Coordinates of N, CA and C in Angstrom, one line a residue:
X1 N -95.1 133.2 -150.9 CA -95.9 132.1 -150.5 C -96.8 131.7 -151.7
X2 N -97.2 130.2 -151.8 CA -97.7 129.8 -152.7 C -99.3 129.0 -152.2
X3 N -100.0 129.3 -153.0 CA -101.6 128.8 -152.1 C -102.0 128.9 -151.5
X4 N -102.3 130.0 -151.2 CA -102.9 131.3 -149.8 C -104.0 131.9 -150.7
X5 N -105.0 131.6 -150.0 CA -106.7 132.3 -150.3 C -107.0 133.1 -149.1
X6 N -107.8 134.1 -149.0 CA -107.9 135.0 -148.2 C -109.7 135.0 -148.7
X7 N -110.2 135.0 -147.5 CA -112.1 135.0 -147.2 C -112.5 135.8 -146.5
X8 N -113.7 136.2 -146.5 CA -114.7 136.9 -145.7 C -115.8 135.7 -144.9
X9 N -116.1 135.7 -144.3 CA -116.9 134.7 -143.6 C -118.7 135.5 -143.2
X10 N -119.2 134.7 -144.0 CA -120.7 135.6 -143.9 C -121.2 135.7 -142.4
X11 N -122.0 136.7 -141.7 CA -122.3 136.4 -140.6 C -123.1 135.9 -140.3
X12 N -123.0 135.4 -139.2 CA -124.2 134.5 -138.5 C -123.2 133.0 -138.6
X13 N -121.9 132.5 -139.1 CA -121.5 131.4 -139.2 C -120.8 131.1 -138.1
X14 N -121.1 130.0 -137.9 CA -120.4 129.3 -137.2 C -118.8 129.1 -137.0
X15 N -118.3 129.6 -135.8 CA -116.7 129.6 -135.7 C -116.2 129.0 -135.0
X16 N -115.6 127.4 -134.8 CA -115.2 126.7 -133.8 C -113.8 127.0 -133.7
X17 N -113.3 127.5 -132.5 CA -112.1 127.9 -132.1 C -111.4 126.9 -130.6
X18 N -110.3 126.9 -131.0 CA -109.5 126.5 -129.8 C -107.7 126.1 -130.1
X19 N -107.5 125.4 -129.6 CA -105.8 125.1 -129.3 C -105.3 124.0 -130.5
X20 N -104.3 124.3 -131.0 CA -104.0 123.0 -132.0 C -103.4 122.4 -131.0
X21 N -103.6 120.8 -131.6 CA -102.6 119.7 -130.4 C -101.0 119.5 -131.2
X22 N -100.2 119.0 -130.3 CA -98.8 119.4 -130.8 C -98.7 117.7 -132.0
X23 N -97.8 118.0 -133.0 CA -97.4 117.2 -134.1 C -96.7 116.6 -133.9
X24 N -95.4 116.1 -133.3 CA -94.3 115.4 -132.8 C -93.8 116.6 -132.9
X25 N -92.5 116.4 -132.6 CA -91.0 117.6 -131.8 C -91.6 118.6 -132.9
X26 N -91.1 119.2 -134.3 CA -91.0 120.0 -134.7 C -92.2 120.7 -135.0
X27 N -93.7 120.6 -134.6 CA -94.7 120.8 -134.6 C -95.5 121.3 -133.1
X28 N -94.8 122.2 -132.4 CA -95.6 122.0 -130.6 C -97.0 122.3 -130.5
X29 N -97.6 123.0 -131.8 CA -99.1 123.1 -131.1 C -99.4 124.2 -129.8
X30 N -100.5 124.1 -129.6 CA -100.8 125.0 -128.4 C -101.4 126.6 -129.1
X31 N -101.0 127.3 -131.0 CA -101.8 128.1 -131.5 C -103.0 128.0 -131.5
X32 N -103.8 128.8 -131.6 CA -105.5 129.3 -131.7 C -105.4 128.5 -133.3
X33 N -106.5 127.7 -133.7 CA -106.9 127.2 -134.7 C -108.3 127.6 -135.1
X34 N -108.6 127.6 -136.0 CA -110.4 128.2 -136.4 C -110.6 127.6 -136.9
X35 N -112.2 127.0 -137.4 CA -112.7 125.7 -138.0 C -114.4 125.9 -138.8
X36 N -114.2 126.5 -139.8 CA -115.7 126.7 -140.3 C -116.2 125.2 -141.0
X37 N -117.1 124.4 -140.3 CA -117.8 123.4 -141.0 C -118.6 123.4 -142.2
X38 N -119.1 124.6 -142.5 CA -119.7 124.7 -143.8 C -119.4 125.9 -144.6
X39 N -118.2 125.5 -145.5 CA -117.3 126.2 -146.6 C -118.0 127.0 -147.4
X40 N -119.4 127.0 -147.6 CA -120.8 127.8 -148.7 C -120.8 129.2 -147.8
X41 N -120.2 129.3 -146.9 CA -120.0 130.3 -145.5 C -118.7 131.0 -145.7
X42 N -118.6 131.2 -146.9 CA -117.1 131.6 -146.9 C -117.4 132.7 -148.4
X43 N -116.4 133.8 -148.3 CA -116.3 134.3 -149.4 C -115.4 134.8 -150.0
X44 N -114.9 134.4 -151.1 CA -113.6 134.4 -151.4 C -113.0 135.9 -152.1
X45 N -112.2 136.6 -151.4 CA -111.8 137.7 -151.6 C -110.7 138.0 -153.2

């Protein structure tokens, strides 16, 4: 695999979680998706 970063996420941030929506046919959606709004919250391993 090519351009895969791997983080730590400081605590106390914010973690918006829920369902991806499906993409057309080869895409169905319905996995857990995670969503940190402020990237300065992140730490790059």
């Amino acid at each position: 695999m090519t351009n895969i970063a791997q983080f730590k996420v400081k605590p106390e941030t914010t973690i918006i979680e829920g369902k991806a929506a499906p993409q057309g046919l080869s895409l169905p959606g319905g996995q857990t998706q995670k969503y940190i709004n402020d990237l300065e919250r992140l730490i790059r391993q």
